Short mmCIF file of N, CA and C and ligand atoms in Angstrom, two decimals:
data_model
loop_
_atom_site.label_atom_id
_atom_site.label_comp_id
_atom_site.label_asym_id
_atom_site.label_seq_id
_atom_site.Cartn_x
_atom_site.Cartn_y
_atom_site.Cartn_z
N MET A 1 12.36 -18.56 -8.81
CA MET A 1 12.07 -17.29 -8.17
C MET A 1 11.61 -17.50 -6.81
N ALA A 2 11.98 -16.53 -5.89
CA ALA A 2 11.81 -16.75 -4.49
C ALA A 2 10.45 -16.23 -4.04
N VAL A 3 9.88 -16.96 -3.04
CA VAL A 3 8.57 -16.49 -2.42
C VAL A 3 8.93 -15.25 -1.57
N GLU A 4 8.22 -14.18 -1.69
CA GLU A 4 8.48 -12.91 -1.00
C GLU A 4 7.18 -12.41 -0.36
N ARG A 5 7.27 -11.51 0.59
CA ARG A 5 6.22 -10.79 1.12
C ARG A 5 6.32 -9.33 0.95
N THR A 6 5.32 -8.62 0.70
CA THR A 6 5.25 -7.14 0.53
C THR A 6 4.12 -6.56 1.29
N LEU A 7 4.32 -5.20 1.55
CA LEU A 7 3.13 -4.55 2.22
C LEU A 7 2.33 -3.74 1.28
N CYS A 8 1.07 -3.97 1.41
CA CYS A 8 0.01 -3.14 0.63
C CYS A 8 -0.70 -2.32 1.62
N ILE A 9 -0.99 -1.04 1.34
CA ILE A 9 -1.92 -0.26 2.00
C ILE A 9 -2.94 0.25 1.03
N ILE A 10 -4.22 -0.12 1.22
CA ILE A 10 -5.22 0.50 0.48
C ILE A 10 -5.67 1.85 1.18
N LYS A 11 -5.37 2.92 0.43
CA LYS A 11 -5.44 4.28 1.06
C LYS A 11 -6.83 4.79 1.30
N PRO A 12 -7.02 5.87 2.13
CA PRO A 12 -8.32 6.40 2.38
C PRO A 12 -9.17 6.70 1.19
N ASP A 13 -8.66 7.18 0.08
CA ASP A 13 -9.49 7.40 -1.07
C ASP A 13 -10.12 6.24 -1.61
N ALA A 14 -9.35 5.13 -1.69
CA ALA A 14 -9.96 3.90 -2.28
C ALA A 14 -11.01 3.25 -1.25
N VAL A 15 -10.64 3.36 -0.04
CA VAL A 15 -11.63 2.80 0.98
C VAL A 15 -12.92 3.58 0.91
N GLU A 16 -12.78 4.87 0.83
CA GLU A 16 -13.98 5.78 0.80
C GLU A 16 -14.86 5.50 -0.42
N LYS A 17 -14.15 5.14 -1.52
CA LYS A 17 -14.93 4.86 -2.73
C LYS A 17 -15.43 3.34 -2.78
N LYS A 18 -15.20 2.72 -1.62
CA LYS A 18 -15.65 1.25 -1.53
C LYS A 18 -14.99 0.30 -2.55
N LYS A 19 -13.68 0.59 -2.81
CA LYS A 19 -12.96 -0.08 -3.80
C LYS A 19 -11.97 -1.10 -3.10
N ALA A 20 -12.01 -1.21 -1.81
CA ALA A 20 -10.94 -2.12 -1.15
C ALA A 20 -11.22 -3.56 -1.57
N GLY A 21 -12.52 -3.99 -1.61
CA GLY A 21 -12.75 -5.44 -2.03
C GLY A 21 -12.32 -5.58 -3.52
N ALA A 22 -12.62 -4.68 -4.33
CA ALA A 22 -12.24 -4.86 -5.82
C ALA A 22 -10.69 -4.98 -5.87
N ILE A 23 -9.96 -4.16 -5.11
CA ILE A 23 -8.49 -4.21 -5.22
C ILE A 23 -7.97 -5.49 -4.66
N LEU A 24 -8.51 -5.95 -3.61
CA LEU A 24 -8.04 -7.21 -3.01
C LEU A 24 -8.42 -8.34 -4.01
N ALA A 25 -9.58 -8.35 -4.60
CA ALA A 25 -9.90 -9.39 -5.57
C ALA A 25 -8.95 -9.32 -6.73
N HIS A 26 -8.60 -8.13 -7.24
CA HIS A 26 -7.66 -7.93 -8.32
C HIS A 26 -6.24 -8.61 -7.95
N LEU A 27 -5.95 -8.40 -6.70
CA LEU A 27 -4.57 -8.94 -6.32
C LEU A 27 -4.64 -10.43 -6.20
N GLU A 28 -5.77 -10.95 -5.58
CA GLU A 28 -5.88 -12.40 -5.58
C GLU A 28 -5.89 -13.01 -7.01
N GLU A 29 -6.58 -12.37 -7.87
CA GLU A 29 -6.56 -12.93 -9.24
C GLU A 29 -5.19 -12.92 -9.92
N LYS A 30 -4.32 -12.04 -9.40
CA LYS A 30 -2.99 -12.03 -10.01
C LYS A 30 -2.06 -12.98 -9.21
N GLY A 31 -2.55 -13.60 -8.29
CA GLY A 31 -1.73 -14.73 -7.62
C GLY A 31 -1.25 -14.46 -6.32
N PHE A 32 -1.58 -13.09 -5.77
CA PHE A 32 -1.15 -12.84 -4.42
C PHE A 32 -1.98 -13.52 -3.45
N ASN A 33 -1.30 -14.14 -2.32
CA ASN A 33 -1.93 -14.68 -1.22
C ASN A 33 -2.04 -13.56 -0.16
N LEU A 34 -3.18 -13.35 0.42
CA LEU A 34 -3.36 -12.37 1.58
C LEU A 34 -3.08 -13.06 2.88
N VAL A 35 -1.78 -12.98 3.30
CA VAL A 35 -1.41 -13.59 4.58
C VAL A 35 -1.52 -12.84 5.76
N GLY A 36 -1.83 -11.48 5.69
CA GLY A 36 -2.09 -10.72 6.83
C GLY A 36 -3.07 -9.56 6.22
N ILE A 37 -4.02 -9.20 7.06
CA ILE A 37 -4.93 -8.11 6.63
C ILE A 37 -5.58 -7.42 7.95
N LYS A 38 -5.69 -6.08 7.87
CA LYS A 38 -6.50 -5.37 8.86
C LYS A 38 -6.98 -4.04 8.39
N ARG A 39 -8.09 -3.63 8.90
CA ARG A 39 -8.67 -2.22 8.60
C ARG A 39 -8.43 -1.37 9.82
N THR A 40 -7.80 -0.25 9.62
CA THR A 40 -7.50 0.62 10.73
C THR A 40 -7.55 2.10 10.30
N HIS A 41 -7.72 2.96 11.32
CA HIS A 41 -7.75 4.41 11.00
C HIS A 41 -6.33 4.93 11.56
N LEU A 42 -5.32 5.19 10.76
CA LEU A 42 -4.08 5.61 11.31
C LEU A 42 -4.07 6.84 12.10
N PRO A 43 -3.42 6.72 13.40
CA PRO A 43 -3.14 7.88 14.15
C PRO A 43 -2.01 8.70 13.32
N ARG A 44 -2.02 10.04 13.51
CA ARG A 44 -1.09 10.84 12.83
C ARG A 44 0.30 10.47 13.11
N THR A 45 0.61 10.01 14.31
CA THR A 45 2.03 9.67 14.62
C THR A 45 2.38 8.48 13.84
N VAL A 46 1.52 7.45 13.75
CA VAL A 46 1.77 6.25 12.96
C VAL A 46 2.05 6.53 11.51
N ALA A 47 1.25 7.43 10.96
CA ALA A 47 1.44 7.83 9.55
C ALA A 47 2.73 8.57 9.30
N GLU A 48 3.03 9.44 10.21
CA GLU A 48 4.30 10.25 10.13
C GLU A 48 5.57 9.21 10.34
N GLY A 49 5.41 8.25 11.15
CA GLY A 49 6.53 7.35 11.28
C GLY A 49 6.74 6.48 10.08
N PHE A 50 5.61 6.01 9.52
CA PHE A 50 5.60 5.12 8.35
C PHE A 50 6.35 5.96 7.16
N TYR A 51 6.02 7.19 6.95
CA TYR A 51 6.53 7.91 5.93
C TYR A 51 7.67 8.78 6.28
N ALA A 52 8.36 8.49 7.36
CA ALA A 52 9.47 9.27 7.86
C ALA A 52 10.54 9.60 6.76
N VAL A 53 10.73 8.73 5.91
CA VAL A 53 11.79 8.84 4.87
C VAL A 53 11.44 9.98 3.95
N HIS A 54 10.06 10.44 3.94
CA HIS A 54 9.71 11.52 3.12
C HIS A 54 9.57 12.87 3.89
N LYS A 55 10.12 12.84 5.18
CA LYS A 55 9.85 13.94 6.04
C LYS A 55 10.30 15.24 5.35
N ALA A 56 11.30 15.37 4.63
CA ALA A 56 11.89 16.63 4.10
C ALA A 56 11.11 17.06 2.95
N ARG A 57 10.21 16.15 2.30
CA ARG A 57 9.54 16.61 1.07
C ARG A 57 8.50 17.47 1.27
N PRO A 58 8.23 18.40 0.25
CA PRO A 58 7.19 19.45 0.47
C PRO A 58 5.81 18.89 0.63
N PHE A 59 5.64 17.69 0.17
CA PHE A 59 4.27 17.02 0.31
C PHE A 59 4.06 16.30 1.62
N PHE A 60 5.00 16.23 2.47
CA PHE A 60 4.97 15.39 3.62
C PHE A 60 3.68 15.66 4.51
N GLY A 61 3.37 16.87 4.80
CA GLY A 61 2.24 17.26 5.61
C GLY A 61 0.88 16.86 4.84
N GLU A 62 0.78 17.17 3.60
CA GLU A 62 -0.30 16.78 2.82
C GLU A 62 -0.52 15.26 2.86
N LEU A 63 0.60 14.51 2.72
CA LEU A 63 0.50 13.04 2.64
C LEU A 63 0.01 12.52 3.96
N CYS A 64 0.49 12.95 5.03
CA CYS A 64 0.02 12.54 6.47
C CYS A 64 -1.29 12.98 6.65
N GLU A 65 -1.72 14.05 6.22
CA GLU A 65 -3.20 14.55 6.40
C GLU A 65 -4.12 13.59 5.67
N PHE A 66 -3.70 13.26 4.42
CA PHE A 66 -4.47 12.39 3.52
C PHE A 66 -4.59 10.91 4.03
N MET A 67 -3.44 10.44 4.64
CA MET A 67 -3.41 9.05 5.18
C MET A 67 -4.19 8.85 6.43
N THR A 68 -4.50 9.97 7.09
CA THR A 68 -5.19 9.82 8.44
C THR A 68 -6.61 10.36 8.24
N ARG A 69 -7.10 10.68 7.10
CA ARG A 69 -8.43 11.24 6.89
C ARG A 69 -9.51 10.28 7.04
N GLY A 70 -9.21 9.00 6.90
CA GLY A 70 -10.20 7.98 6.97
C GLY A 70 -9.44 6.62 7.08
N PRO A 71 -10.22 5.59 7.26
CA PRO A 71 -9.62 4.18 7.39
C PRO A 71 -8.81 3.72 6.14
N VAL A 72 -7.88 2.83 6.53
CA VAL A 72 -7.18 2.22 5.45
C VAL A 72 -7.26 0.67 5.70
N VAL A 73 -7.02 -0.04 4.62
CA VAL A 73 -6.74 -1.54 4.78
C VAL A 73 -5.32 -1.82 4.55
N VAL A 74 -4.68 -2.53 5.41
CA VAL A 74 -3.31 -2.84 5.33
C VAL A 74 -3.22 -4.38 5.26
N ALA A 75 -2.40 -4.87 4.22
CA ALA A 75 -2.37 -6.30 3.96
C ALA A 75 -0.87 -6.65 3.64
N VAL A 76 -0.58 -7.88 4.05
CA VAL A 76 0.62 -8.51 3.67
C VAL A 76 0.37 -9.49 2.56
N LEU A 77 1.01 -9.25 1.42
CA LEU A 77 0.87 -10.09 0.12
C LEU A 77 2.03 -11.00 -0.04
N GLU A 78 1.76 -12.26 -0.36
CA GLU A 78 2.86 -13.20 -0.54
C GLU A 78 2.70 -13.95 -1.97
N LYS A 79 3.68 -14.10 -2.59
CA LYS A 79 3.89 -14.86 -3.78
C LYS A 79 5.26 -14.88 -4.25
N ASP A 80 5.51 -15.54 -5.33
CA ASP A 80 6.92 -15.52 -5.95
C ASP A 80 7.16 -14.05 -6.42
N ASN A 81 8.23 -13.50 -6.18
CA ASN A 81 8.58 -12.20 -6.71
C ASN A 81 7.61 -11.09 -6.36
N ALA A 82 7.03 -11.20 -5.13
CA ALA A 82 5.93 -10.38 -4.72
C ALA A 82 6.18 -8.92 -4.83
N VAL A 83 7.43 -8.52 -4.42
CA VAL A 83 7.71 -6.95 -4.41
C VAL A 83 7.48 -6.33 -5.67
N ALA A 84 8.25 -6.93 -6.69
CA ALA A 84 8.34 -6.37 -8.07
C ALA A 84 6.93 -6.54 -8.67
N ASP A 85 6.37 -7.77 -8.51
CA ASP A 85 4.98 -8.00 -9.15
C ASP A 85 3.91 -7.10 -8.71
N TYR A 86 3.96 -6.78 -7.30
CA TYR A 86 2.99 -5.93 -6.83
C TYR A 86 3.19 -4.43 -7.35
N ARG A 87 4.38 -4.09 -7.50
CA ARG A 87 4.67 -2.74 -7.97
C ARG A 87 4.14 -2.63 -9.51
N THR A 88 4.34 -3.67 -10.17
CA THR A 88 3.82 -3.70 -11.62
C THR A 88 2.28 -3.67 -11.53
N ALA A 89 1.67 -4.36 -10.57
CA ALA A 89 0.16 -4.37 -10.49
C ALA A 89 -0.35 -3.00 -10.04
N MET A 90 0.36 -2.32 -9.20
CA MET A 90 -0.10 -0.99 -8.87
C MET A 90 0.00 -0.11 -9.88
N GLY A 91 1.08 0.03 -10.71
CA GLY A 91 1.27 0.95 -11.80
C GLY A 91 2.09 2.14 -11.21
N ALA A 92 2.35 3.10 -12.07
CA ALA A 92 3.16 4.34 -11.59
C ALA A 92 2.48 5.06 -10.51
N THR A 93 3.44 5.74 -9.71
CA THR A 93 2.90 6.60 -8.54
C THR A 93 1.79 7.56 -8.96
N ASP A 94 2.18 8.22 -10.15
CA ASP A 94 1.15 9.14 -10.74
C ASP A 94 0.17 8.42 -11.59
N PRO A 95 -1.06 8.33 -11.28
CA PRO A 95 -2.05 7.57 -12.07
C PRO A 95 -2.14 7.95 -13.54
N ALA A 96 -1.83 9.28 -13.82
CA ALA A 96 -1.81 9.84 -15.21
C ALA A 96 -0.76 9.09 -16.02
N LYS A 97 0.31 8.52 -15.34
CA LYS A 97 1.34 7.81 -16.06
C LYS A 97 1.28 6.16 -15.84
N ALA A 98 0.29 5.82 -15.27
CA ALA A 98 0.03 4.38 -14.94
C ALA A 98 -0.44 3.68 -16.17
N GLU A 99 0.01 2.44 -16.36
CA GLU A 99 -0.51 1.62 -17.47
C GLU A 99 -1.91 1.20 -17.37
N ALA A 100 -2.56 0.99 -18.51
CA ALA A 100 -3.90 0.57 -18.50
C ALA A 100 -4.06 -0.80 -17.70
N GLY A 101 -5.10 -0.98 -16.95
CA GLY A 101 -5.32 -2.22 -16.22
C GLY A 101 -4.61 -2.27 -14.91
N THR A 102 -3.73 -1.22 -14.57
CA THR A 102 -3.16 -1.31 -13.16
C THR A 102 -4.12 -0.69 -12.24
N ILE A 103 -3.82 -0.99 -10.92
CA ILE A 103 -4.74 -0.53 -9.82
C ILE A 103 -4.83 1.03 -9.80
N ARG A 104 -3.70 1.65 -9.96
CA ARG A 104 -3.78 3.12 -9.96
C ARG A 104 -4.55 3.78 -11.11
N LYS A 105 -4.29 3.19 -12.32
CA LYS A 105 -5.05 3.55 -13.46
C LYS A 105 -6.52 3.41 -13.26
N LEU A 106 -6.92 2.25 -12.68
CA LEU A 106 -8.31 1.95 -12.44
C LEU A 106 -9.02 2.72 -11.41
N TYR A 107 -8.21 2.98 -10.34
CA TYR A 107 -8.88 3.50 -9.05
C TYR A 107 -8.28 4.81 -8.49
N ALA A 108 -7.16 5.30 -8.97
CA ALA A 108 -6.53 6.50 -8.36
C ALA A 108 -6.88 7.79 -9.12
N ALA A 109 -6.89 8.84 -8.34
CA ALA A 109 -7.34 10.21 -8.95
C ALA A 109 -6.11 11.05 -9.19
N SER A 110 -5.05 10.98 -8.47
CA SER A 110 -3.93 11.88 -8.62
C SER A 110 -2.66 11.35 -7.83
N ILE A 111 -1.65 11.96 -8.08
CA ILE A 111 -0.31 11.45 -7.37
C ILE A 111 -0.48 11.46 -5.80
N GLY A 112 -1.19 12.50 -5.28
CA GLY A 112 -1.41 12.51 -3.79
C GLY A 112 -2.44 11.46 -3.37
N GLU A 113 -3.42 11.26 -4.12
CA GLU A 113 -4.49 10.31 -3.68
C GLU A 113 -4.49 9.15 -4.74
N ASN A 114 -3.57 8.24 -4.48
CA ASN A 114 -3.16 7.30 -5.50
C ASN A 114 -3.55 5.84 -5.09
N ALA A 115 -4.54 5.69 -4.30
CA ALA A 115 -5.30 4.46 -3.97
C ALA A 115 -4.49 3.42 -3.22
N VAL A 116 -3.27 3.17 -3.48
CA VAL A 116 -2.44 2.15 -2.85
C VAL A 116 -1.03 2.47 -2.66
N HIS A 117 -0.46 1.89 -1.61
CA HIS A 117 0.92 1.95 -1.31
C HIS A 117 1.51 0.55 -1.45
N GLY A 118 2.81 0.50 -1.92
CA GLY A 118 3.54 -0.76 -1.91
C GLY A 118 4.97 -0.63 -1.66
N SER A 119 5.51 -1.59 -1.03
CA SER A 119 6.97 -1.49 -0.64
C SER A 119 7.90 -1.44 -1.89
N ASP A 120 8.94 -0.73 -1.77
CA ASP A 120 9.73 -0.43 -2.97
C ASP A 120 10.95 -1.40 -3.05
N SER A 121 11.11 -2.21 -2.03
CA SER A 121 12.25 -3.16 -2.17
C SER A 121 11.97 -4.33 -1.01
N LEU A 122 12.71 -5.34 -1.14
CA LEU A 122 12.43 -6.54 -0.17
C LEU A 122 12.90 -6.09 1.20
N ASP A 123 13.95 -5.36 1.35
CA ASP A 123 14.31 -4.80 2.74
C ASP A 123 13.33 -3.99 3.30
N ASN A 124 12.85 -3.00 2.50
CA ASN A 124 11.79 -2.12 2.96
C ASN A 124 10.42 -2.91 3.29
N ALA A 125 10.17 -3.92 2.47
CA ALA A 125 8.98 -4.78 2.69
C ALA A 125 9.08 -5.33 4.13
N LYS A 126 10.23 -5.81 4.50
CA LYS A 126 10.32 -6.41 5.87
C LYS A 126 10.13 -5.41 6.83
N ILE A 127 10.70 -4.25 6.72
CA ILE A 127 10.48 -3.18 7.69
C ILE A 127 9.05 -2.73 7.81
N GLU A 128 8.39 -2.52 6.66
CA GLU A 128 7.13 -2.05 6.64
C GLU A 128 6.10 -3.09 7.15
N ILE A 129 6.30 -4.32 6.82
CA ILE A 129 5.45 -5.40 7.44
C ILE A 129 5.52 -5.42 8.86
N ALA A 130 6.70 -5.40 9.42
CA ALA A 130 6.93 -5.43 10.90
C ALA A 130 6.33 -4.09 11.59
N TYR A 131 6.25 -3.07 10.82
CA TYR A 131 5.67 -1.78 11.36
C TYR A 131 4.12 -1.88 11.75
N PHE A 132 3.48 -2.74 10.92
CA PHE A 132 2.05 -2.88 11.06
C PHE A 132 1.60 -4.25 11.70
N PHE A 133 2.43 -5.19 11.49
CA PHE A 133 1.98 -6.58 11.85
C PHE A 133 2.98 -7.31 12.81
N PRO A 134 2.63 -7.76 14.01
CA PRO A 134 3.43 -8.69 14.79
C PRO A 134 3.40 -10.13 14.03
N ALA A 135 4.49 -10.87 14.27
CA ALA A 135 4.51 -12.16 13.41
C ALA A 135 3.30 -13.02 13.65
N SER A 136 2.55 -12.84 14.79
CA SER A 136 1.46 -13.77 15.09
C SER A 136 0.28 -13.41 14.22
N GLU A 137 0.26 -12.28 13.60
CA GLU A 137 -0.84 -11.81 12.79
C GLU A 137 -0.62 -12.06 11.31
N VAL A 138 0.50 -12.70 10.92
CA VAL A 138 0.81 -13.04 9.56
C VAL A 138 0.84 -14.57 9.42
N ALA A 139 -0.17 -15.22 8.83
CA ALA A 139 -0.35 -16.59 8.72
C ALA A 139 0.29 -17.09 7.49
N PRO A 140 1.19 -18.05 7.57
CA PRO A 140 1.77 -18.60 6.29
C PRO A 140 0.76 -19.22 5.40
N VAL A 141 0.95 -19.40 4.14
CA VAL A 141 0.02 -20.04 3.27
C VAL A 141 -0.14 -21.50 3.68
N ALA A 142 -1.29 -22.04 3.80
CA ALA A 142 -1.44 -23.45 4.24
C ALA A 142 -0.87 -24.38 3.29
P1 CMP B 201 3.46 5.95 -1.72
O1 CMP B 201 3.78 4.79 -2.68
O2 CMP B 201 2.58 5.67 -0.65
O3 CMP B 201 4.76 6.57 -1.21
C1 CMP B 201 4.97 7.90 -0.89
C2 CMP B 201 3.73 8.75 -1.36
O4 CMP B 201 3.99 10.18 -1.40
C3 CMP B 201 3.35 8.36 -2.68
O5 CMP B 201 2.75 7.08 -2.75
C4 CMP B 201 2.36 9.44 -3.05
O6 CMP B 201 1.09 9.23 -2.66
C5 CMP B 201 2.92 10.64 -2.26
N1 CMP B 201 3.62 11.60 -3.18
C6 CMP B 201 4.67 11.40 -3.97
N2 CMP B 201 4.86 12.51 -4.74
C7 CMP B 201 3.90 13.36 -4.32
C8 CMP B 201 3.60 14.72 -4.73
N3 CMP B 201 4.40 15.34 -5.60
N4 CMP B 201 2.53 15.31 -4.21
C9 CMP B 201 1.82 14.75 -3.28
N5 CMP B 201 2.01 13.43 -2.87
C10 CMP B 201 3.12 12.72 -3.42
#
């Protein structure tokens, strides 16, 4: 299996509930290395740019409003098969459909406020990581 990187955003709902540390610990226990990390409050333009693929969706305005209502923690996760394994660890987008023990089942309230974001493919992971992190802020595993 190949070593991959994927983008994790701990969303404002989880940061407000002070669950960022618990989510990061959960991911480290599952074998993910945190090779880049920052806490930031997204400007509206940055949230809109990040979710531009969803621009035509009816929930786009609500999504950008939510993502800018408070700080987020953005992290680059690295491990073998990181993209698929992180999606498994997150659970379904709708926490009502997420499996027991997944991050969204543990910490999310609704499909709109679902605690975490994760890249949906390796190609998108590369784009999303570059959106938030210059190469100098992503340190390889020692
Ligand atoms: P995320 O993985 O960050 O990618 C797009 C986000 O859109 C998704 O998580 C959800 O938070 C959000 N989303 C998807 N469907 C809906 C919906 N029906 N209503 C509100 N938000 C949604």
